[in-house]
mmCIF file of C-alpha atoms in Angstrom:
data_model
loop_
_atom_site.group_PDB
_atom_site.id
_atom_site.type_symbol
_atom_site.label_atom_id
_atom_site.label_comp_id
_atom_site.label_asym_id
_atom_site.label_seq_id
_atom_site.Cartn_x
_atom_site.Cartn_y
_atom_site.Cartn_z
ATOM 1 C CA MET N 10 19.203 -17.361 23.400
ATOM 2 C CA GLY N 11 20.972 -14.211 22.241
ATOM 3 C CA GLU N 12 19.854 -11.182 20.998
ATOM 4 C CA ALA N 13 17.444 -11.241 17.920
ATOM 5 C CA GLY N 14 16.610 -15.021 18.366
ATOM 6 C CA ALA N 15 20.446 -16.071 17.989
ATOM 7 C CA VAL N 16 21.309 -19.279 19.709
ATOM 8 C CA VAL N 17 24.635 -19.130 21.322
ATOM 9 C CA ALA N 18 26.211 -22.369 20.368
ATOM 10 C CA ASP N 19 29.549 -22.397 22.455
ATOM 11 C CA GLY N 20 28.819 -19.468 24.926
ATOM 12 C CA ARG N 21 30.804 -16.978 22.546
ATOM 13 C CA ILE N 22 29.651 -17.216 18.986
ATOM 14 C CA PRO N 23 25.896 -16.974 18.325
ATOM 15 C CA VAL N 24 24.240 -19.179 15.546
ATOM 16 C CA VAL N 25 21.873 -16.965 13.675
ATOM 17 C CA PRO N 26 18.889 -18.866 11.907
ATOM 18 C CA GLY N 27 19.246 -18.861 8.181
ATOM 19 C CA PHE N 28 23.071 -18.612 8.340
ATOM 20 C CA ALA N 29 25.615 -21.383 8.310
ATOM 21 C CA GLY N 30 26.738 -22.354 11.684
ATOM 22 C CA ARG N 31 30.504 -22.421 12.617
ATOM 23 C CA VAL N 32 32.391 -25.522 11.704
ATOM 24 C CA THR N 33 34.597 -26.731 14.675
ATOM 25 C CA ALA N 34 36.977 -29.488 15.020
ATOM 26 C CA GLY N 35 35.498 -32.820 16.018
ATOM 27 C CA ALA N 36 31.969 -31.633 15.333
ATOM 28 C CA GLY N 37 31.450 -34.440 12.735
ATOM 29 C CA ARG N 38 31.562 -32.092 9.656
ATOM 30 C CA GLY N 39 33.994 -31.822 7.228
ATOM 31 C CA THR N 40 35.708 -28.764 5.954
ATOM 32 C CA PRO N 41 34.777 -27.088 2.521
ATOM 33 C CA LYS N 42 37.773 -28.481 1.188
ATOM 34 C CA ASP N 43 36.752 -31.978 2.303
ATOM 35 C CA ALA N 44 33.545 -31.419 0.591
ATOM 36 C CA GLY N 45 35.211 -30.338 -2.574
ATOM 37 C CA LYS N 46 37.199 -33.530 -2.589
ATOM 38 C CA ALA N 47 34.151 -35.550 -2.136
ATOM 39 C CA LEU N 48 32.705 -33.802 -5.226
ATOM 40 C CA ARG N 49 35.933 -34.424 -7.211
ATOM 41 C CA GLU N 50 35.671 -38.243 -6.332
ATOM 42 C CA ARG N 51 31.785 -38.266 -7.398
ATOM 43 C CA VAL N 52 32.509 -36.296 -10.655
ATOM 44 C CA PRO N 53 36.340 -36.606 -11.654
ATOM 45 C CA ARG N 54 37.772 -34.349 -14.274
ATOM 46 C CA SER N 55 38.223 -37.327 -16.533
ATOM 47 C CA SER N 56 34.384 -37.570 -16.700
ATOM 48 C CA HIS N 57 34.316 -34.304 -18.775
ATOM 49 C CA ASP N 58 36.354 -35.878 -21.664
ATOM 50 C CA SER N 59 33.645 -37.007 -23.927
ATOM 51 C CA LEU N 60 30.052 -35.696 -24.957
ATOM 52 C CA VAL N 61 27.221 -37.826 -25.958
ATOM 53 C CA LEU N 62 24.581 -36.164 -27.802
ATOM 54 C CA PRO N 63 20.872 -37.204 -27.546
ATOM 55 C CA ALA N 64 19.249 -38.907 -30.581
ATOM 56 C CA ALA N 65 16.388 -36.052 -30.378
ATOM 57 C CA ARG N 66 19.093 -33.097 -30.434
ATOM 58 C CA PRO N 67 17.513 -30.317 -32.375
ATOM 59 C CA ASP N 68 18.352 -29.674 -36.068
ATOM 60 C CA ALA N 69 20.825 -26.637 -35.830
ATOM 61 C CA VAL N 70 18.726 -24.810 -38.505
ATOM 62 C CA ARG N 71 15.487 -25.319 -36.700
ATOM 63 C CA ALA N 72 17.216 -24.372 -33.277
ATOM 64 C CA VAL N 73 18.302 -20.978 -35.009
ATOM 65 C CA GLU N 74 14.796 -20.340 -36.036
ATOM 66 C CA GLU N 75 13.305 -21.133 -32.755
ATOM 67 C CA SER N 76 15.793 -18.749 -31.208
ATOM 68 C CA SER N 77 14.882 -16.018 -33.639
ATOM 69 C CA ARG N 78 11.182 -16.347 -32.924
ATOM 70 C CA ASP N 79 10.853 -13.456 -30.507
ATOM 71 C CA ARG N 80 13.407 -11.163 -32.184
ATOM 72 C CA VAL N 81 12.818 -8.308 -34.498
ATOM 73 C CA PRO N 82 11.738 -9.983 -37.789
ATOM 74 C CA GLU N 83 13.480 -7.744 -40.043
ATOM 75 C CA LEU N 84 16.884 -8.290 -38.220
ATOM 76 C CA ALA N 85 16.664 -12.155 -38.145
ATOM 77 C CA PRO N 86 18.076 -12.524 -41.637
ATOM 78 C CA LEU N 87 21.107 -10.451 -40.632
ATOM 79 C CA ARG N 88 21.720 -12.402 -37.430
ATOM 80 C CA VAL N 89 21.485 -15.775 -39.442
ATOM 81 C CA GLY N 90 23.899 -14.418 -42.047
ATOM 82 C CA ARG N 91 26.505 -13.391 -39.378
ATOM 83 C CA MET N 92 26.144 -16.824 -37.676
ATOM 84 C CA ALA N 93 26.677 -18.542 -41.038
ATOM 85 C CA ALA N 94 29.948 -16.825 -41.744
ATOM 86 C CA ALA N 95 32.177 -19.037 -39.468
ATOM 87 C CA PRO N 96 32.101 -21.560 -36.706
ATOM 88 C CA PHE N 97 32.901 -19.171 -34.122
ATOM 89 C CA ALA N 98 30.249 -16.671 -35.101
ATOM 90 C CA PHE N 99 27.663 -19.505 -35.045
ATOM 91 C CA LEU N 100 28.852 -20.478 -31.611
ATOM 92 C CA ARG N 101 28.326 -16.878 -30.531
ATOM 93 C CA GLY N 102 24.640 -17.046 -31.671
ATOM 94 C CA ALA N 103 23.901 -20.415 -30.316
ATOM 95 C CA ALA N 104 24.067 -20.220 -26.569
ATOM 96 C CA GLY N 105 20.909 -22.092 -26.309
ATOM 97 C CA LEU N 106 21.863 -24.940 -28.612
ATOM 98 C CA MET N 107 25.114 -25.421 -26.712
ATOM 99 C CA ALA N 108 23.249 -25.266 -23.337
ATOM 100 C CA HIS N 109 20.866 -28.048 -24.738
ATOM 101 C CA ASP N 110 24.085 -30.171 -25.574
ATOM 102 C CA LEU N 111 25.402 -29.570 -22.077
ATOM 103 C CA VAL N 112 22.292 -30.543 -20.077
ATOM 104 C CA GLY N 113 23.351 -34.231 -19.859
ATOM 105 C CA THR N 114 26.948 -33.617 -19.152
ATOM 106 C CA PRO N 115 28.561 -34.154 -15.747
ATOM 107 C CA VAL N 116 28.110 -31.606 -13.121
ATOM 108 C CA THR N 117 29.145 -31.406 -9.542
ATOM 109 C CA GLY N 118 25.807 -29.706 -8.456
ATOM 110 C CA ALA N 119 27.565 -26.672 -7.202
ATOM 111 C CA GLY N 120 25.599 -23.866 -8.854
ATOM 112 C CA ALA N 121 26.464 -20.209 -9.658
ATOM 113 C CA GLN N 122 24.800 -17.249 -11.217
ATOM 114 C CA ILE N 123 26.614 -18.063 -14.584
ATOM 115 C CA CYS N 124 26.902 -15.854 -17.557
ATOM 116 C CA GLY N 125 25.314 -18.400 -19.721
ATOM 117 C CA ASP N 126 27.267 -17.099 -22.880
ATOM 118 C CA ALA N 127 30.924 -17.021 -21.723
ATOM 119 C CA HIS N 128 32.617 -17.159 -25.012
ATOM 120 C CA ALA N 129 35.959 -15.221 -25.469
ATOM 121 C CA ALA N 130 34.339 -12.301 -27.149
ATOM 122 C CA ASN N 131 32.070 -11.555 -24.261
ATOM 123 C CA PHE N 132 35.132 -10.416 -22.205
ATOM 124 C CA GLY N 133 35.905 -6.866 -22.487
ATOM 125 C CA LEU N 134 37.200 -3.674 -21.051
ATOM 126 C CA TYR N 135 34.989 -0.954 -19.416
ATOM 127 C CA GLY N 136 34.914 1.360 -16.438
ATOM 128 C CA ASP N 137 33.569 0.371 -13.006
ATOM 129 C CA ALA N 138 31.444 2.553 -10.591
ATOM 130 C CA ARG N 139 34.903 3.783 -9.158
ATOM 131 C CA GLY N 140 36.436 4.810 -12.430
ATOM 132 C CA ARG N 141 38.812 1.733 -12.718
ATOM 133 C CA LEU N 142 39.434 0.060 -15.956
ATOM 134 C CA VAL N 143 38.387 -3.483 -15.586
ATOM 135 C CA ILE N 144 38.482 -6.561 -17.635
ATOM 136 C CA ASP N 145 35.628 -8.882 -17.147
ATOM 137 C CA LEU N 146 32.393 -10.543 -18.699
ATOM 138 C CA ASN N 147 30.279 -7.747 -20.322
ATOM 139 C CA ASP N 148 27.319 -9.536 -21.676
ATOM 140 C CA PHE N 149 24.714 -11.103 -19.359
ATOM 141 C CA ASP N 150 21.616 -11.443 -21.701
ATOM 142 C CA GLU N 151 21.466 -15.120 -20.918
ATOM 143 C CA THR N 152 22.410 -15.179 -17.199
ATOM 144 C CA VAL N 153 20.894 -17.851 -15.026
ATOM 145 C CA VAL N 154 21.572 -19.828 -12.079
ATOM 146 C CA GLY N 155 23.133 -22.939 -13.365
ATOM 147 C CA PRO N 156 26.188 -25.423 -13.476
ATOM 148 C CA TRP N 157 29.435 -23.388 -13.252
ATOM 149 C CA GLU N 158 30.965 -25.973 -15.666
ATOM 150 C CA TRP N 159 28.806 -24.734 -18.482
ATOM 151 C CA ASP N 160 30.530 -21.353 -18.742
ATOM 152 C CA VAL N 161 34.019 -22.821 -18.363
ATOM 153 C CA LYS N 162 33.218 -25.274 -21.179
ATOM 154 C CA ARG N 163 31.773 -22.597 -23.415
ATOM 155 C CA LEU N 164 34.704 -20.530 -23.010
ATOM 156 C CA ALA N 165 37.202 -23.279 -23.709
ATOM 157 C CA THR N 166 35.355 -24.173 -26.796
ATOM 158 C CA SER N 167 35.150 -20.604 -28.036
ATOM 159 C CA LEU N 168 38.928 -20.259 -27.682
ATOM 160 C CA VAL N 169 39.489 -23.220 -29.888
ATOM 161 C CA LEU N 170 37.079 -21.759 -32.664
ATOM 162 C CA ALA N 171 38.584 -18.320 -32.336
ATOM 163 C CA GLY N 172 42.057 -19.709 -32.670
ATOM 164 C CA ARG N 173 41.040 -21.642 -35.699
ATOM 165 C CA GLU N 174 39.423 -18.424 -37.285
ATOM 166 C CA ALA N 175 42.682 -16.535 -36.549
ATOM 167 C CA GLY N 176 44.792 -19.256 -38.443
ATOM 168 C CA ALA N 177 46.413 -20.881 -35.081
ATOM 169 C CA ASP N 178 47.302 -24.538 -35.540
ATOM 170 C CA GLU N 179 45.364 -27.202 -33.436
ATOM 171 C CA ASP N 180 48.103 -27.472 -30.869
ATOM 172 C CA THR N 181 47.847 -23.766 -30.373
ATOM 173 C CA CYS N 182 44.117 -23.924 -29.982
ATOM 174 C CA ARG N 183 44.362 -26.828 -27.491
ATOM 175 C CA ARG N 184 46.700 -24.992 -25.476
ATOM 176 C CA GLY N 185 44.455 -22.074 -25.113
ATOM 177 C CA ALA N 186 41.598 -23.977 -23.940
ATOM 178 C CA GLN N 187 43.879 -25.696 -21.459
ATOM 179 C CA ASP N 188 45.259 -22.412 -20.225
ATOM 180 C CA ALA N 189 41.860 -21.124 -19.722
ATOM 181 C CA VAL N 190 40.492 -23.935 -17.814
ATOM 182 C CA GLY N 191 43.660 -24.122 -15.717
ATOM 183 C CA ALA N 192 43.489 -20.390 -14.947
ATOM 184 C CA TYR N 193 39.864 -20.890 -13.849
ATOM 185 C CA ARG N 194 41.059 -23.754 -11.462
ATOM 186 C CA ARG N 195 43.834 -21.894 -10.071
ATOM 187 C CA THR N 196 41.772 -18.592 -9.535
ATOM 188 C CA MET N 197 39.083 -20.372 -7.816
ATOM 189 C CA ARG N 198 41.769 -22.109 -5.572
ATOM 190 C CA LEU N 199 43.005 -18.466 -4.756
ATOM 191 C CA LEU N 200 39.675 -17.009 -4.086
ATOM 192 C CA SER N 201 38.702 -19.957 -1.570
ATOM 193 C CA LYS N 202 41.584 -18.765 0.447
ATOM 194 C CA LEU N 203 40.641 -15.127 0.622
ATOM 195 C CA PRO N 204 38.145 -13.455 3.145
ATOM 196 C CA ALA N 205 34.647 -13.501 1.768
ATOM 197 C CA LEU N 206 34.531 -9.754 1.118
ATOM 198 C CA ASP N 207 37.993 -9.827 -0.829
ATOM 199 C CA ALA N 208 36.754 -12.738 -2.920
ATOM 200 C CA TRP N 209 33.473 -10.982 -3.515
ATOM 201 C CA ASN N 210 35.291 -7.843 -4.860
ATOM 202 C CA ALA N 211 38.152 -9.691 -6.756
ATOM 203 C CA ILE N 212 38.176 -8.350 -10.315
ATOM 204 C CA ALA N 213 40.916 -7.896 -12.939
ATOM 205 C CA ASP N 214 41.567 -4.308 -13.181
ATOM 206 C CA GLU N 215 44.212 -2.003 -15.055
ATOM 207 C CA ASP N 216 46.895 -3.633 -12.802
ATOM 208 C CA LEU N 217 46.540 -6.644 -14.946
ATOM 209 C CA VAL N 218 46.078 -4.407 -18.168
ATOM 210 C CA SER N 219 49.591 -2.986 -17.469
ATOM 211 C CA HIS N 220 51.258 -6.315 -17.971
ATOM 212 C CA THR N 221 49.549 -6.824 -21.388
ATOM 213 C CA ASP N 222 51.222 -5.869 -24.776
ATOM 214 C CA ALA N 223 49.202 -2.646 -25.501
ATOM 215 C CA ARG N 224 49.419 -3.214 -29.355
ATOM 216 C CA ASP N 225 48.046 -6.517 -29.147
ATOM 217 C CA LEU N 226 45.256 -5.369 -26.886
ATOM 218 C CA MET N 227 44.250 -2.582 -29.276
ATOM 219 C CA GLY N 228 44.348 -4.969 -32.139
ATOM 220 C CA THR N 229 42.132 -7.355 -30.354
ATOM 221 C CA LEU N 230 39.580 -4.436 -29.473
ATOM 222 C CA GLU N 231 39.650 -3.186 -33.026
ATOM 223 C CA ARG N 232 38.667 -6.571 -34.437
ATOM 224 C CA GLU N 233 35.956 -7.567 -31.753
ATOM 225 C CA ARG N 234 34.366 -4.175 -31.215
ATOM 226 C CA GLY N 235 34.590 -2.552 -34.703
ATOM 227 C CA GLY N 236 36.877 0.133 -33.106
ATOM 228 C CA GLY N 237 34.390 1.195 -30.430
ATOM 229 C CA GLY N 238 36.457 -0.465 -27.555
ATOM 230 C CA ALA N 239 39.637 0.828 -28.684
ATOM 231 C CA ALA N 240 38.108 4.406 -28.951
ATOM 232 C CA ALA N 241 36.915 3.991 -25.282
ATOM 233 C CA LEU N 242 40.444 3.093 -24.218
ATOM 234 C CA ARG N 243 41.779 6.215 -26.167
ATOM 235 C CA ARG N 244 39.286 8.365 -24.588
ATOM 236 C CA ARG N 245 40.409 7.026 -21.121
ATOM 237 C CA ALA N 246 43.994 7.754 -22.018
ATOM 238 C CA ALA N 247 42.907 11.198 -22.905
ATOM 239 C CA GLY N 248 41.362 11.673 -19.556
ATOM 240 C CA ALA N 249 37.701 11.108 -20.598
ATOM 241 C CA PRO N 250 35.383 9.109 -18.309
ATOM 242 C CA ALA N 251 35.946 5.545 -18.597
ATOM 243 C CA GLY N 252 32.232 4.757 -19.510
ATOM 244 C CA ALA N 253 31.871 7.637 -22.046
ATOM 245 C CA GLY N 254 30.254 6.329 -25.268
ATOM 246 C CA ARG N 255 29.483 2.905 -24.249
ATOM 247 C CA GLY N 256 25.671 3.295 -24.145
ATOM 248 C CA GLY N 257 25.274 2.557 -20.500
ATOM 249 C CA ARG N 258 27.498 -0.665 -20.254
ATOM 250 C CA GLY N 259 30.206 1.299 -18.122
ATOM 251 C CA GLY N 260 28.931 0.306 -14.852
ATOM 252 C CA ARG N 261 30.328 -2.717 -12.950
ATOM 253 C CA GLY N 262 26.783 -4.223 -12.483
ATOM 254 C CA LEU N 263 26.760 -8.021 -12.005
ATOM 255 C CA ALA N 264 30.113 -8.720 -13.389
ATOM 256 C CA GLY N 265 31.648 -7.761 -9.913
ATOM 257 C CA ARG N 266 29.412 -10.633 -8.450
ATOM 258 C CA VAL N 267 30.995 -13.432 -10.506
ATOM 259 C CA PRO N 268 34.822 -13.114 -9.510
ATOM 260 C CA GLY N 269 35.693 -16.763 -10.517
ATOM 261 C CA HIS N 270 34.902 -15.947 -14.093
ATOM 262 C CA ALA N 271 36.416 -12.435 -14.104
ATOM 263 C CA LEU N 272 39.901 -13.550 -13.849
ATOM 264 C CA ALA N 273 39.748 -16.790 -15.859
ATOM 265 C CA GLY N 274 39.601 -15.723 -19.581
ATOM 266 C CA PRO N 275 41.019 -12.757 -21.135
ATOM 267 C CA ALA N 276 44.666 -13.308 -21.035
ATOM 268 C CA ALA N 277 44.102 -16.905 -22.202
ATOM 269 C CA ALA N 278 41.934 -15.701 -25.061
ATOM 270 C CA ALA N 279 44.633 -13.308 -26.263
ATOM 271 C CA ARG N 280 47.310 -16.046 -26.083
ATOM 272 C CA ALA N 281 45.005 -18.581 -27.826
ATOM 273 C CA VAL N 282 44.979 -16.288 -30.997
ATOM 274 C CA ARG N 283 48.488 -14.965 -30.667
ATOM 275 C CA ASP N 284 50.818 -17.711 -30.229
ATOM 276 C CA PRO N 285 52.764 -18.646 -33.357
#
C-alpha cells in the first residue's frame, strides 16, 4: 500500500482507487484506440444513413404546444410565429422533437456533456475569462449528458437547412454537412493525441478568426444576432472589454469543457451558406 490508500501496482506507479489504472503491454487490456475500433465495428458509420420514425411520433404542432407549456403565455405566439417562418427556424425551436426522433438511432454508448441544441446559429463569438475572443457553442439551455452523435447530427442537419434558406443548391448543402462531420472526426482524432490538459483547454480563438474573411464574418453576425454580435466585435476592435454588452454571456463557462464541439462547426457553417 502507498500513501492515502494507493496500491503500488508495479513498484513505481500507484493505483489510486476511483481512478483508471495504467495500461501496460501484455496486461490483457486493449488500448483506447482498440476500444474505439471495437465500437466502430459494432456501430459502423453506415448504420447512420437512415432514420426510421416510430408510428407513435408526436404531431409536430402538439410537440410545439407541449414545449411551450412552461413558457410565458404571452410570448408563446411570438415563438410559434418565428418557428413557422422557415424550416431552419422550426429546427432551432424544436430541439426536443429532434431529440425524440434521435432516441432510436444508433449510438456507440460513449456519452458526453452535449449541448443538446448544437445547430449552426448557436455557435458564436465572445470573450473568455482571459479576454481572448473565442468561437464556440454559446447556448446551453438544453445541455444534458447524452450521446455525442446527437449534437453532430443536429449540427449537420442545421447546415443543410441554413444553406437552403440562404439559397444554396443541394450539392452545396450536402458538402456543408459532410464538411462539418468530417471536421468533427478529424478534430476528435487530434484531441485524442493531446495530453489531457491540452485537450481540455482546446478552443477555437482569435488565431482562427484571423484566417476568416472579416467581411463575411461581419455579415453573418449581422444576420444571426441582429447587429449585436457585430457590435461586440467592433467594441473589441476599439479596445472595449470583449464581454461588454452581452448580458453576462461573455464568460467561457461550460463551453471550454466540450472541446470536441468547439472546433467542429463555425467554419463549416460559414462555408455551407457562402459557397457559390
